[in-house]
Structures are given as structure tokens and as C-alpha cells.
Coordinates of C-alpha atoms and ligand atoms in Angstrom, one line a residue:
M90 CA 0.0 0.0 0.0
S91 CA 1.4 3.3 -1.0
P92 CA 1.3 6.1 1.6
I93 CA -1.7 8.5 1.6
S94 CA -0.8 11.6 -0.4
R95 CA 0.3 14.6 1.5
K96 CA -2.2 16.6 -0.5
T97 CA -5.1 14.5 0.8
V98 CA -3.8 14.8 4.4
E99 CA -3.8 18.6 4.0
E100 CA -7.2 18.6 2.4
I101 CA -8.6 16.7 5.3
R102 CA -6.8 19.0 7.8
N103 CA -8.4 22.0 6.1
A104 CA -11.9 20.5 5.9
A105 CA -11.9 19.2 9.5
D106 CA -13.0 21.5 12.2
I107 CA -11.2 20.3 15.3
Q108 CA -13.9 21.4 17.7
T109 CA -16.6 19.7 15.6
I110 CA -14.8 16.5 15.3
I111 CA -13.7 16.3 19.0
G112 CA -17.2 17.5 19.9
N113 CA -18.6 14.4 18.4
Y114 CA -16.6 12.3 20.8
I115 CA -16.9 14.3 24.0
P116 CA -19.0 17.2 25.1
L117 CA -17.1 20.5 24.7
K118 CA -17.9 23.7 26.7
R119 CA -17.0 27.1 25.4
A120 CA -14.2 28.7 27.4
G121 CA -12.9 32.1 26.2
S122 CA -11.9 31.8 22.6
G123 CA -11.7 28.0 22.8
F124 CA -13.4 25.0 24.3
K125 CA -12.7 22.8 27.2
A126 CA -13.8 19.4 28.4
L127 CA -13.2 16.6 30.8
C128 CA -10.1 14.9 29.4
P129 CA -10.9 11.6 27.7
F130 CA -7.4 10.4 28.3
H131 CA -7.1 10.7 32.0
R132 CA -9.6 10.7 34.9
E133 CA -10.4 14.1 36.2
K134 CA -13.2 16.0 37.9
T135 CA -12.5 19.5 36.5
P136 CA -11.9 20.0 32.8
S137 CA -8.2 20.5 31.9
F138 CA -8.6 19.4 28.3
H139 CA -8.5 22.4 25.9
V140 CA -9.3 22.7 22.3
N141 CA -8.0 25.7 20.4
P142 CA -10.0 26.3 17.1
Q143 CA -7.6 29.0 15.9
L144 CA -4.6 26.8 16.1
Q145 CA -6.6 23.6 15.4
I146 CA -4.9 21.8 18.2
Y147 CA -5.9 20.3 21.6
H148 CA -3.9 20.0 24.8
C149 CA -4.6 18.6 28.2
F150 CA -3.0 20.5 31.1
G151 CA -3.6 17.5 33.3
C152 CA -1.9 14.6 31.5
G153 CA 0.0 16.5 28.9
R154 CA -1.5 14.9 25.8
G155 CA -2.1 17.0 22.8
G156 CA -1.7 17.5 19.1
D157 CA -3.7 18.1 15.9
I158 CA -6.9 16.4 14.8
F159 CA -5.1 13.3 13.4
R160 CA -3.3 12.9 16.7
F161 CA -6.7 13.1 18.6
I162 CA -8.2 10.3 16.4
M163 CA -5.1 8.2 16.8
E164 CA -5.2 8.5 20.6
Y165 CA -8.9 8.2 21.0
E166 CA -9.5 5.4 18.6
R167 CA -6.1 3.8 19.3
V168 CA -5.4 3.6 15.6
D169 CA -2.3 4.4 13.5
F170 CA -1.9 7.5 11.4
P171 CA -3.2 6.0 8.0
T172 CA -6.2 4.7 9.8
A173 CA -6.9 8.0 11.5
V174 CA -6.7 9.7 8.1
S175 CA -9.0 7.3 6.4
L176 CA -11.5 7.5 9.3
L177 CA -11.6 11.3 9.0
A178 CA -11.8 11.1 5.2
D179 CA -14.8 8.9 5.5
R180 CA -16.5 11.3 7.8
L181 CA -15.8 14.3 5.7
G182 CA -16.6 12.6 2.4
I183 CA -13.1 13.1 1.1
R184 CA -11.6 10.5 -1.3
L185 CA -8.2 9.2 -0.3
A186 CA -5.4 9.7 -2.8
Y187 CA -2.2 7.7 -2.6
D188 CA 1.3 8.6 -3.6
S189 CA 1.9 6.4 -6.7
G190 CA 5.1 5.0 -7.9
S191 CA 6.8 4.8 -4.5
D192 CA 8.6 1.5 -4.9
R193 CA 10.7 1.7 -1.8
T194 CA 11.7 -1.7 -0.4
P195 CA 9.1 -3.0 1.9
R196 CA 10.0 -2.4 5.5
T197 CA 8.8 -4.1 8.7
D198 CA 6.4 -1.3 9.5
R199 CA 2.9 -1.6 10.8
P200 CA 1.1 -1.1 7.5
S201 CA 3.1 -3.9 5.9
L202 CA 2.5 -6.2 8.9
F203 CA -1.3 -5.6 8.6
R204 CA -1.1 -6.5 5.0
L205 CA 1.0 -9.6 5.7
M206 CA -1.3 -10.8 8.4
S207 CA -4.5 -10.3 6.3
A208 CA -2.9 -12.2 3.5
A209 CA -1.7 -15.0 5.8
A210 CA -5.2 -15.4 7.2
R211 CA -6.6 -15.8 3.6
Y212 CA -3.8 -18.3 2.9
Y213 CA -4.5 -20.5 6.0
H214 CA -8.2 -20.2 5.1
Q215 CA -7.6 -21.6 1.6
I216 CA -5.6 -24.5 3.0
L217 CA -8.5 -25.4 5.3
L218 CA -11.0 -25.2 2.5
K219 CA -9.0 -27.0 -0.2
S220 CA -5.9 -28.8 0.9
P221 CA -5.9 -32.6 1.3
A222 CA -3.6 -32.1 4.3
A223 CA -6.5 -30.3 6.0
E224 CA -8.9 -33.3 5.9
A225 CA -8.6 -34.1 9.6
A226 CA -9.2 -30.4 10.4
R227 CA -12.3 -30.3 8.3
V228 CA -13.6 -33.5 10.0
Y229 CA -12.9 -32.0 13.4
L230 CA -14.7 -28.8 12.6
R231 CA -17.7 -30.6 11.2
K232 CA -17.9 -32.7 14.3
R233 CA -17.8 -29.6 16.5
R234 CA -20.4 -28.1 14.2
L235 CA -18.2 -25.2 13.2
W236 CA -18.1 -26.0 9.5
G237 CA -19.6 -23.7 7.0
E238 CA -20.8 -20.3 8.2
A239 CA -18.4 -20.3 11.2
V240 CA -15.4 -20.9 8.9
E241 CA -16.5 -18.2 6.5
R242 CA -17.5 -15.5 9.0
F243 CA -14.5 -15.9 11.2
Q244 CA -12.1 -16.8 8.3
L245 CA -10.9 -19.9 10.1
G246 CA -7.9 -21.6 8.7
Y247 CA -5.5 -24.5 9.1
A248 CA -1.7 -24.8 9.4
P249 CA -0.7 -28.4 8.4
A250 CA 1.5 -30.7 10.4
S251 CA 4.1 -30.8 7.8
G252 CA 4.3 -27.1 7.7
S253 CA 2.1 -24.9 5.7
G254 CA 4.8 -23.5 3.4
I255 CA 4.2 -20.1 4.8
I256 CA 7.8 -19.1 4.1
S257 CA 7.8 -19.9 0.4
W258 CA 4.3 -18.5 0.1
A259 CA 5.4 -15.2 1.7
R260 CA 8.4 -15.0 -0.6
K261 CA 6.1 -15.4 -3.6
Q262 CA 3.8 -12.7 -2.2
G263 CA 6.8 -10.3 -2.0
F264 CA 7.2 -10.4 1.8
R265 CA 10.7 -10.7 3.3
I266 CA 11.4 -13.4 5.8
E267 CA 12.2 -10.7 8.4
Q268 CA 8.7 -9.4 8.0
V269 CA 7.2 -12.9 8.4
A270 CA 9.3 -13.3 11.6
A271 CA 8.3 -9.8 12.8
A272 CA 4.7 -10.9 12.4
G273 CA 5.3 -13.9 14.6
L274 CA 4.4 -16.5 12.0
V275 CA 7.8 -18.1 12.1
I276 CA 10.4 -18.6 14.8
Q277 CA 14.1 -17.9 14.1
R278 CA 16.3 -20.9 14.9
D279 CA 20.1 -21.2 14.7
R280 CA 21.4 -22.1 11.3
D281 CA 21.6 -25.9 10.9
A282 CA 23.3 -28.0 8.2
E283 CA 20.9 -27.1 5.5
G284 CA 21.0 -23.5 6.4
A285 CA 17.3 -23.2 7.3
R286 CA 17.0 -20.6 10.0
Y287 CA 13.3 -20.3 10.4
V288 CA 10.6 -22.7 11.5
E289 CA 6.9 -22.3 11.4
R290 CA 5.3 -21.3 14.7
F291 CA 1.9 -23.0 13.9
R292 CA 1.7 -26.7 12.9
D293 CA -1.3 -29.0 12.8
R294 CA -3.5 -26.4 14.3
I295 CA -6.8 -24.7 13.5
M296 CA -6.1 -21.0 12.9
F297 CA -8.4 -18.4 14.4
P298 CA -7.5 -14.9 13.1
I299 CA -7.7 -12.2 15.8
S300 CA -8.6 -8.8 14.4
D301 CA -8.5 -5.4 15.9
E302 CA -11.7 -3.4 16.3
V303 CA -11.7 -2.2 12.7
G304 CA -11.3 -5.7 11.4
R305 CA -7.6 -5.9 10.5
V306 CA -6.0 -9.3 11.3
V307 CA -3.3 -8.7 14.0
A308 CA -2.6 -12.1 15.4
F309 CA -3.6 -15.8 15.4
S310 CA -4.8 -18.1 18.1
A311 CA -4.1 -21.7 17.0
R312 CA -5.9 -24.6 18.5
V313 CA -5.0 -28.3 18.4
L314 CA -7.4 -30.9 16.9
E315 CA -9.0 -33.4 19.1
D316 CA -6.9 -36.1 20.8
D317 CA -3.7 -34.2 20.3
P318 CA -1.3 -35.1 23.1
R319 CA 0.5 -31.8 22.9
P320 CA 0.1 -29.9 26.2
A321 CA -0.7 -26.5 24.8
K322 CA -4.3 -26.5 23.6
Y323 CA -3.8 -23.0 22.2
V324 CA -0.7 -21.4 20.8
N325 CA -1.0 -17.6 20.2
S326 CA 0.9 -15.1 18.2
P327 CA 3.6 -13.3 20.3
D328 CA 3.5 -9.6 20.8
T329 CA 4.4 -7.8 17.7
A330 CA 4.4 -4.2 16.4
I331 CA 0.6 -4.6 15.7
F332 CA -0.5 -6.9 18.5
R333 CA -0.3 -6.8 22.2
K334 CA -1.8 -9.6 24.3
G335 CA -4.7 -8.3 26.4
R336 CA -5.3 -5.3 24.2
V337 CA -7.7 -6.9 21.7
L338 CA -10.9 -8.8 22.1
F339 CA -11.7 -11.8 19.9
G340 CA -14.8 -11.1 17.8
L341 CA -15.0 -7.3 18.4
S342 CA -14.9 -6.3 14.8
Q343 CA -17.8 -8.7 14.0
A344 CA -19.6 -7.7 17.2
R345 CA -19.1 -4.0 17.1
Q346 CA -22.3 -3.0 15.4
A347 CA -24.5 -5.3 17.5
I348 CA -22.8 -4.0 20.7
V349 CA -23.4 -0.4 19.7
E350 CA -27.1 -1.2 18.9
S351 CA -27.8 -3.1 22.1
K352 CA -25.3 -1.0 24.2
T353 CA -24.3 -4.3 25.7
A354 CA -21.3 -6.6 25.2
V355 CA -21.4 -10.3 26.2
V356 CA -17.9 -11.2 27.4
C357 CA -17.1 -14.9 27.1
E358 CA -13.9 -16.7 27.8
G359 CA -13.1 -18.6 24.6
Q360 CA -13.2 -17.9 20.9
I361 CA -15.3 -20.9 20.1
D362 CA -17.9 -19.6 22.5
V363 CA -18.0 -16.3 20.7
I364 CA -18.3 -18.0 17.3
R365 CA -21.2 -20.1 18.6
C366 CA -22.9 -17.1 20.1
H367 CA -22.7 -15.2 16.8
L368 CA -24.1 -18.2 14.9
S369 CA -27.0 -18.5 17.3
G370 CA -28.4 -15.0 17.5
F371 CA -26.0 -13.4 20.1
P372 CA -24.0 -11.2 17.8
N373 CA -22.7 -9.0 20.6
A374 CA -20.4 -11.6 22.1
V375 CA -16.6 -11.0 22.4
A376 CA -13.9 -13.0 24.2
S377 CA -11.0 -11.9 26.4
Q378 CA -9.2 -15.1 25.2
G379 CA -8.0 -17.1 28.1
T380 CA -6.6 -14.3 30.1
A381 CA -8.7 -12.4 32.6
V382 CA -10.2 -9.2 31.2
T383 CA -7.6 -6.4 31.2
P384 CA -8.2 -2.7 31.7
E385 CA -7.3 -2.1 28.1
Q386 CA -10.0 -4.6 27.0
A387 CA -12.4 -3.0 29.4
S388 CA -11.9 0.5 27.9
L389 CA -12.2 -1.0 24.4
I390 CA -15.6 -2.4 25.4
R391 CA -16.6 0.9 27.0
R392 CA -16.1 2.7 23.7
Y393 CA -19.1 0.8 22.2
A394 CA -21.1 -0.4 25.2
D395 CA -22.7 0.9 28.4
K396 CA -22.9 -2.5 29.9
A397 CA -20.8 -5.7 30.0
V398 CA -22.3 -9.1 30.8
V399 CA -19.5 -11.5 31.9
V400 CA -20.2 -15.2 31.1
L401 CA -18.5 -17.6 33.4
D402 CA -18.2 -21.3 33.3
A403 CA -19.1 -22.9 36.6
D404 CA -15.7 -24.6 36.7
S405 CA -13.7 -21.6 35.6
A406 CA -11.2 -19.6 37.5
G407 CA -13.5 -19.1 40.4
Q408 CA -15.7 -16.5 42.0
D409 CA -13.0 -14.2 43.2
A410 CA -11.6 -14.0 39.8
A411 CA -15.0 -13.1 38.5
V412 CA -15.2 -10.3 41.0
R413 CA -11.8 -9.0 39.9
A414 CA -12.8 -9.1 36.3
G415 CA -16.1 -7.3 37.2
R416 CA -14.1 -4.6 39.0
I417 CA -11.9 -4.0 36.0
L418 CA -14.9 -3.6 33.8
L419 CA -16.5 -1.3 36.4
G420 CA -13.3 0.7 36.3
A421 CA -13.8 1.5 32.7
G422 CA -17.2 3.0 33.6
L423 CA -19.3 0.1 32.5
E424 CA -22.4 -1.3 34.1
V425 CA -21.4 -4.9 35.0
A426 CA -23.5 -8.1 35.3
L427 CA -22.4 -11.7 35.6
V428 CA -23.9 -15.0 34.6
I429 CA -22.8 -18.5 35.4
I430 CA -23.2 -21.3 32.9
P431 CA -24.5 -24.5 34.5
A432 CA -21.9 -27.0 35.6
D433 CA -19.9 -29.0 33.0
S434 CA -20.7 -26.7 30.1
D435 CA -19.7 -23.5 28.4
P436 CA -21.7 -21.3 26.0
D437 CA -20.7 -23.4 23.0
S438 CA -21.9 -26.8 24.5
L439 CA -24.9 -25.2 26.2
I440 CA -26.2 -23.8 22.9
L441 CA -25.4 -27.0 21.0
Q442 CA -27.0 -29.3 23.5
R443 CA -30.0 -27.2 24.7
G444 CA -30.4 -24.6 22.0
P445 CA -30.1 -20.8 21.9
D446 CA -33.1 -20.4 24.2
A447 CA -31.3 -22.1 27.0
F448 CA -28.4 -19.6 26.7
K449 CA -30.9 -16.7 26.5
A450 CA -32.4 -17.9 29.7
V451 CA -29.0 -17.9 31.3
L452 CA -28.3 -14.4 30.0
D453 CA -31.7 -13.1 31.3
N454 CA -30.9 -14.5 34.7
Q455 CA -27.9 -12.2 35.0
T456 CA -26.7 -10.8 38.4
D457 CA -25.5 -7.4 39.0
I458 CA -21.8 -7.3 40.1
L459 CA -22.7 -6.1 43.5
D460 CA -25.4 -8.7 44.1
F461 CA -23.0 -11.3 42.7
H462 CA -20.3 -10.2 45.1
F463 CA -22.7 -10.1 48.0
E464 CA -23.8 -13.6 47.2
I465 CA -20.2 -14.9 47.5
L466 CA -19.6 -13.0 50.8
R467 CA -22.9 -14.1 52.3
H468 CA -21.7 -17.7 52.2
R469 CA -18.4 -16.8 53.7
E470 CA -19.3 -14.4 56.5
D471 CA -21.7 -14.7 59.3
L472 CA -24.0 -11.7 58.7
R473 CA -25.5 -12.0 62.2
T474 CA -22.3 -10.7 63.7
Q475 CA -21.1 -7.2 63.6
S476 CA -17.6 -8.1 62.4
G477 CA -19.1 -10.3 59.6
V478 CA -21.3 -7.3 58.4
S479 CA -18.3 -5.0 58.6
R480 CA -16.1 -7.2 56.5
T481 CA -18.9 -7.7 54.0
A482 CA -19.5 -4.0 53.8
A483 CA -15.8 -3.2 53.3
A484 CA -15.5 -5.8 50.5
L485 CA -18.6 -4.4 48.7
L486 CA -17.3 -0.8 49.1
E487 CA -14.1 -1.9 47.6
T488 CA -16.0 -3.1 44.5
I489 CA -18.0 0.2 44.4
L490 CA -14.7 2.1 44.5
A491 CA -13.6 0.5 41.3
A492 CA -16.2 2.5 39.4
P493 CA -14.9 5.8 38.2
S494 CA -17.9 8.0 38.5
A495 CA -19.8 9.5 41.4
I496 CA -23.1 8.7 39.7
Q497 CA -22.1 5.0 39.6
W498 CA -21.1 5.1 43.2
D499 CA -24.5 6.6 44.1
F500 CA -26.3 3.9 42.3
L501 CA -24.2 1.1 43.7
L502 CA -24.3 2.5 47.2
R503 CA -28.1 2.4 47.3
R504 CA -28.0 -1.2 46.2
A505 CA -25.4 -2.1 48.8
S506 CA -27.5 -0.4 51.5
A507 CA -30.4 -2.5 50.5
L508 CA -28.4 -5.7 50.5
L509 CA -26.7 -5.1 53.8
G510 CA -29.6 -3.5 55.5
I511 CA -27.2 -0.6 56.5
D512 CA -28.2 3.0 56.3
E513 CA -26.9 4.5 53.0
A514 CA -25.5 7.5 54.8
F515 CA -23.2 5.3 56.9
L516 CA -21.9 3.5 53.8
R517 CA -21.3 6.8 52.0
E518 CA -19.3 8.0 54.9
E519 CA -17.3 4.8 55.0
L520 CA -16.7 5.0 51.2
R521 CA -15.3 8.5 51.6
R522 CA -13.0 7.2 54.3
L523 CA -11.8 4.3 52.2
R524 CA -11.3 6.6 49.2
R525 CA -9.0 8.9 51.2
R526 CA -7.0 6.0 52.3
Q527 CA -6.3 4.6 48.8
P528 CA -6.5 7.0 46.0
T529 CA -7.9 5.1 43.0
P530 CA -5.2 4.6 40.4
L531 CA -5.9 5.4 36.8
I532 CA -7.1 2.0 35.7
A533 CA -6.9 2.4 31.9
E534 CA -3.6 4.2 31.9
D535 CA -1.7 3.8 28.7
P536 CA 1.7 2.3 29.6
H537 CA 3.1 3.6 26.3
F538 CA 2.5 7.2 27.2
K539 CA 5.3 8.7 29.1
E540 CA 6.4 12.3 29.6
V541 CA 9.7 12.8 27.9
P542 CA 12.0 15.3 29.6
H543 CA 13.4 18.1 27.5
P544 CA 16.2 20.5 28.4
E545 CA 14.7 23.6 29.9
E546 CA 16.5 26.2 27.8
E547 CA 15.6 24.4 24.6
I548 CA 12.0 24.3 25.6
S549 CA 12.2 28.1 26.3
L550 CA 13.7 28.8 22.9
A551 CA 11.0 26.8 21.1
E552 CA 8.2 28.4 23.2
L553 CA 9.6 31.9 22.5
L554 CA 9.8 31.2 18.8
L555 CA 6.2 29.9 18.7
K556 CA 4.6 32.6 20.8
H557 CA 6.8 35.6 19.8
H558 CA 7.7 34.6 16.3
R559 CA 7.8 38.2 14.9
E560 CA 10.2 39.4 17.6
C561 CA 12.4 36.3 17.9
R562 CA 12.8 34.7 14.5
E563 CA 15.4 37.0 13.1
L564 CA 17.6 36.7 16.2
V565 CA 17.3 33.0 16.4
S566 CA 18.0 32.3 12.8
R567 CA 21.1 34.6 13.0
Y568 CA 22.6 33.4 16.2
L569 CA 21.4 29.9 17.0
H570 CA 23.8 27.1 16.1
L571 CA 21.2 24.5 15.3
E572 CA 23.6 21.6 16.2
D573 CA 23.7 23.0 19.8
L574 CA 20.2 21.7 20.3
Q575 CA 20.3 18.4 22.0
D576 CA 16.6 17.5 21.9
V577 CA 15.2 16.3 18.6
H578 CA 11.7 17.4 19.5
C579 CA 12.7 20.9 20.4
R580 CA 14.9 21.0 17.3
S581 CA 12.0 20.0 15.0
I582 CA 9.8 22.7 16.5
V583 CA 12.5 25.3 16.2
L584 CA 13.1 24.3 12.6
A585 CA 9.4 24.5 11.8
A586 CA 9.2 28.0 13.3
L587 CA 12.3 29.2 11.5
Q588 CA 11.0 27.9 8.2
A589 CA 7.8 29.9 8.5
D590 CA 7.9 33.6 7.4
R591 CA 5.0 34.5 9.7
E592 CA 3.6 33.1 12.9
E593 CA 0.3 32.0 11.2
N594 CA 2.3 29.9 8.8
I595 CA 4.1 27.7 11.3
R596 CA 3.2 24.1 10.4
I597 CA 2.9 21.5 13.1
P598 CA 5.9 19.2 13.1
P599 CA 6.8 16.6 12.1
D600 CA 5.7 15.8 8.6
P601 CA 2.2 14.2 9.2
A602 CA 3.1 11.2 7.1
S603 CA 5.6 10.0 9.6
T604 CA 3.8 10.5 12.9
D605 CA 5.5 7.5 14.6
E606 CA 7.0 10.1 16.8
P607 CA 4.1 11.9 18.5
E608 CA 6.2 13.8 21.1
S609 CA 7.2 16.7 18.8
Q610 CA 3.5 17.3 18.0
R611 CA 2.4 16.9 21.6
L612 CA 5.1 19.3 22.8
F613 CA 4.1 21.8 20.0
A614 CA 0.6 21.9 21.2
E615 CA 1.6 22.2 24.9
L616 CA 4.0 25.1 24.2
L617 CA 1.3 27.0 22.1
M618 CA -1.4 26.5 24.7
R619 CA 0.3 27.1 27.9
P620 CA 0.4 30.7 29.2
S621 CA 3.4 32.7 27.9
R622 CA 6.2 33.0 30.4
V623 CA 7.4 36.3 29.0
E624 CA 4.0 38.1 29.2
G625 CA 3.8 39.6 32.7
S626 CA 7.5 39.4 33.2
E627 CA 10.0 42.3 33.1
K628 CA 11.7 41.0 30.0
T629 CA 10.8 41.7 26.4
P630 CA 10.7 38.6 24.1
Q631 CA 14.0 39.8 22.5
E632 CA 15.7 40.0 25.9
A633 CA 14.4 36.6 26.8
V634 CA 15.5 34.9 23.6
R635 CA 19.0 36.4 23.8
E636 CA 19.4 35.0 27.3
V637 CA 18.3 31.6 26.1
L638 CA 20.6 31.7 23.1
L639 CA 23.5 32.4 25.4
V640 CA 22.7 29.6 27.7
I641 CA 22.4 27.1 24.8
R642 CA 25.7 28.2 23.4
R643 CA 27.4 28.0 26.8
K644 CA 26.1 24.5 27.4
A645 CA 27.3 23.4 24.0
L646 CA 30.8 24.8 24.6
K647 CA 30.9 23.1 28.0
R648 CA 30.0 19.8 26.5
K649 CA 32.7 20.3 23.9
R650 CA 35.2 21.0 26.6
A651 CA 34.2 18.0 28.6
Q652 CA 34.8 15.9 25.5
I653 CA 38.3 17.4 25.1
Q654 CA 39.1 16.6 28.7
R655 CA 38.1 12.9 28.0
Q656 CA 40.3 12.9 24.9
L657 CA 43.2 14.3 26.9
Q658 CA 43.1 11.4 29.3
Y659 CA 43.9 9.0 26.5
C660 CA 46.1 11.1 24.4
S661 CA 49.8 10.0 24.2
D662 CA 50.9 12.2 21.4
K663 CA 52.7 15.3 22.8
C664 CA 51.7 17.8 20.0
E665 CA 48.2 16.6 20.0
T666 CA 48.0 17.0 23.8
E667 CA 49.3 20.5 23.6
R668 CA 46.7 21.4 20.9
L669 CA 43.9 19.9 23.0
R670 CA 45.0 21.8 26.1
L671 CA 45.0 25.1 24.2
E672 CA 41.6 24.4 22.7
S673 CA 40.2 23.5 26.2
K674 CA 41.6 26.8 27.6
Q675 CA 40.1 28.8 24.8
L676 CA 36.7 27.2 25.4
M677 CA 36.9 28.2 29.1
V678 CA 37.6 31.8 28.0
D679 CA 34.6 31.7 25.6
V680 CA 32.3 30.3 28.3
K681 CA 33.3 33.1 30.6
L682 CA 32.7 35.6 27.9
L683 CA 29.2 34.2 27.3
E684 CA 28.4 34.8 30.9
Q685 CA 29.0 38.6 30.5
G686 CA 25.8 39.5 28.8
W687 CA 24.7 39.9 25.2
E688 CA 26.8 42.9 24.0
R689 CA 30.1 41.3 25.0
A690 CA 29.1 37.8 23.9
V691 CA 27.5 38.5 20.6
P692 CA 30.7 38.4 18.5
L693 CA 31.2 34.9 19.7
L694 CA 27.8 33.8 18.6
E695 CA 28.4 35.1 15.1
I696 CA 31.3 32.7 14.6
Q697 CA 30.1 29.7 12.7
E698 CA 32.3 26.7 13.3
I699 CA 33.4 24.5 10.5
T700 CA 33.2 21.0 11.6
Ligands
LIG103 ZN1 -5.7 14.6 30.1

């Protein structure tokens, strides 16, 4: 796939109104010349998320996230840049144009991995449908009544025991072996006598493609056939550039529409349960896939649903695990109910043996998380004693605290009061006490988002250039030694500002086609949106920028001197040693000069080194 053309990206940027687009996701309130809202990326009670329509950027003063409209879509929808562009293009009715004729060698980037995985899913699917080697797999699927519609709708496939030939297939398709390895389809082994260095990860297994929420295949879950003595019933793809365990839900792309319509997601444990549900009139089923529900999966569900119904096997991980899963889903702001499938069955076998109505009856008999938890505690504690009631109340309050909103607390507190027969006001007081003791952590925090530290003086320079472009540009372009900037993000912002003839023409860095590095853009938005440090101070922007230029140069010279000192330690040549000593001495003099104010230091700034 060629990259989306720069022209289309700009066309979308011009057509998209940031406050309208963001306003479709979260309610915006007018604030001064802009808008503000409760930040969708971190939990807060007072709005620190700001949208600036003039600059067409957003920035959160709470968590520091920010950027342009593409960045917002990427962060909110958790998609990559090309997907964000095409989502916006769809909404605005703009046709995507691609750069043609770019015949660069394929790299192991995300778009090419998506392409490879989709093609591999089709490949395994064809083997299952047609290959003689897949006969046992076809028999097995027929026996489990997963043949036909299930195979088609979920694009099931088969990887034969002798190896599926994925390596030679990939070569024919134009994928390099490194890409196939990066996608997790093969495992690299040491070179043996024949020189084969890769072996297939999946052998003699039914292949279940796992897709992200927009339907792109990102991984496989591979299941053994019946009577297979191998201990691992399932082998899954490893984490790759496009897949992280616990961050996708099996069946979500197929279930998304039904979840939106019913506002409810049915959360099963296994993928076969999900397939059975979809085939039997429960199209809103998804699976957490073996692992317990993660906070990431919970917030993924929350994007489409108001409520999650967790389906548990009677013999599964146990009731405490169910409460933990329930709390995680509550933490995403979902209403949570649980159902237990009768002993010795799961949704798949229940539906097969007793029909969809039996499963519907189970779903209708769902228990709210709090009632479910109370039911467990009731059997453990003696509710005729004061200590038994106290412990039960404390445990229930713990569950209530998992919910992020005060409205949910209110609702759950009333229920807890009814269950325990304790006055609601007392419970409320106790909740407040508990809450003070353990501040609730951000449950759905993105582990990949970290504040990157930047050198203070370089930040100041970038900020002055952005906010006082007219006053500062000339000075900076004349006196800044660009190589003195240590921080790539500050440097890209400074460059963007220097390249613009007027403040209005500053373009957001970096080039939008390569937004793998979001920090420059985030920083750009932050610097533009935060209050100017110069305004209200004694200094003019010119004075401030001169000071900063001196500091930056001074630091650069000091770094250079430190480097010379290190060289001196290892230098055995006498002439060279003498030269280095002199240079070091001169640098000291220069540093001192730079400390004596602009007028005295300026000749030094004008010297452009030749290195
Ligand atoms: Zn925030």
C-alpha cells in the first residue's frame, strides 16, 4: 500500500474543524476563545482538556497529551496514522489519494504487517477449504459443528502438520522473511546443516484470526485438533508491532455494530464460545481469550457499550476471579453483570445441547456485580455478627470504589445499602474514608504514554519562537547554532518555526506522514497552549530569547570542553596533547565571555564553526 498523499492529508486537515470532530466524541464547553472538556485520556473532575480552534490543536494540562486532529483520532480510537486519516476522510466525504510509484523496499512497518497478516489469514483459510492435508481439520470442525458459516464468517484456517509452506508463500507474495518473523508467523532458529534458520510457529492447528476493532488481522490463536497429546491446547501469536496480548478482544470487529445497537457486550472466555454465540443469534459476544479481562480490553468495550455481561463457566477460574474481572470492567465506567453457565458446560456446549433459548435464559438471569459479590460474601461471612457485616460492607465498598464516576457510586451505594440493611449515609461515609486511604489509580492508563523530559533552555527557545515569532525569528536564525540543540523534538519545533515567514504559517511538526514520533507534536501543542512566560515578566521577548541563546551556546561549549578533557586522558601524542590543552583553555575563556551579557558575547555567537 502506498502512503496516503500529502495533499489528501492537507485537504482533510483544512476541511476538518477540530472542535466539531472532537465535539462528536466528548461534550465541549466554550471557554474564552476556545473550548474545554473533561479529558478523555485521564480521569479528572474539573476540565483541563482544551481545544483551540484558531490553532486547530488540543492540549490537556492534566496529562500533557495534545496535538492536531489526526493525533486526537489516533489516541482516542487507538489507531495508527493512516487509519486515522481514512476515518476522517470517510466522515468528511473526502476521497483518499495515494502517492503512486513509490517503490521503496518494503519495511517491517505496521502497514506492511497488517497487509501480511491479512494475506496470511486468507492463505490458511484456503488451505483449510481445499488442501488434502486439512482433511482431519475439516472432519474435526464438522464434528464440532463449526463448519460452513463459522469458517466463512471468522475466516478460520488450518496450518498443516508438515508445515504450511508459509515461508515460500510469503516470498512469492513479496514479503521478506524478516517481516514474516516480525509478524510472529515463524520462529528464528540457529542455522543448521541445510541453512534453514526459520521454523513455522503454527503446525497442525486450526487457525483463528484475531482482528483489531476495525477488522484488521493482527494475530492468530491456533488450536490443536481433538486427541492431540500436545500440552498447549492453544498457541497464540507473540506480541508484535501490531499486536499486544490483552489489548484486543476476539470477535470485536464482528460484534461492534451489535454492541453499539444493544449498548451491551457479552464477554465470554473462549473464541469458540464467541463463534457459537454469533451463529446462534447473540452477535454482541466477544472473548477476552484465556486471560482475565484487562483494563485495556475494558476500555475497548466501553467505547461501544454501556454494559458488559460476563459469562463464566461454573468450573472456571473461580468466583474471586469473577469479582476481579467485574471490578476491571466497572473501572472503565461500564455497568457490569455476571452470569454463570451450569456445571460441565460452556456457552458453546450449552447452545449445542440445549439450544439458543437455554443460553438466552441464562443471560436473562444475570446478576449485577454487587449482588454477585454479596452472594459470595454471604456464604463466607456470618451476617448475624457485627464483624461479619463490617467485612462484607468493606468488601462491597471496595468493589464500588472500582467504578470511576460518582453517579455510579451513588447507584451502587443504594444497592449495597439494601443488600446489607445498613443506612446508606453510613456506607457513604465509609466509602469516603476508604477513598481517602487509597487514591484510586488510573485504571486504563496507557503504559506507552510517558512524559519525555526536555532541556529547559531548549523548551524556552521553542516556546519563545512559537509565541513571539515576529520578535524572535530573526535573532534565532542569525545566532542559533542548530547543532547545539540536544533535543530532537525541540529542534524539529524550532526548525518548523524558523521555516515559517509568519507566525500563522508555522506548520505543526513533524511531517504528518511520519507520525510515529508523537512527542514533537504533543510538545508543540503544549507550548502553544500554555500561558506565555514572558508576558507579565519584566523582559521583552527579545531579551528573553537572547538570554536563552547564550545559555544554549554556553552549554554546547561546556559539552565540547568535557569531550576534550576525556580525549586528553587517552592522548599520548605530545603535540596533540598541547593542541587539545589550548583548545580547552580557549573554550573556558569563551564560556566566561558568554556569561558577561549579550553585548560582549554576541561576536562569539556570530562565529560559525566549520566541523
Ligand atoms: Zn488529560
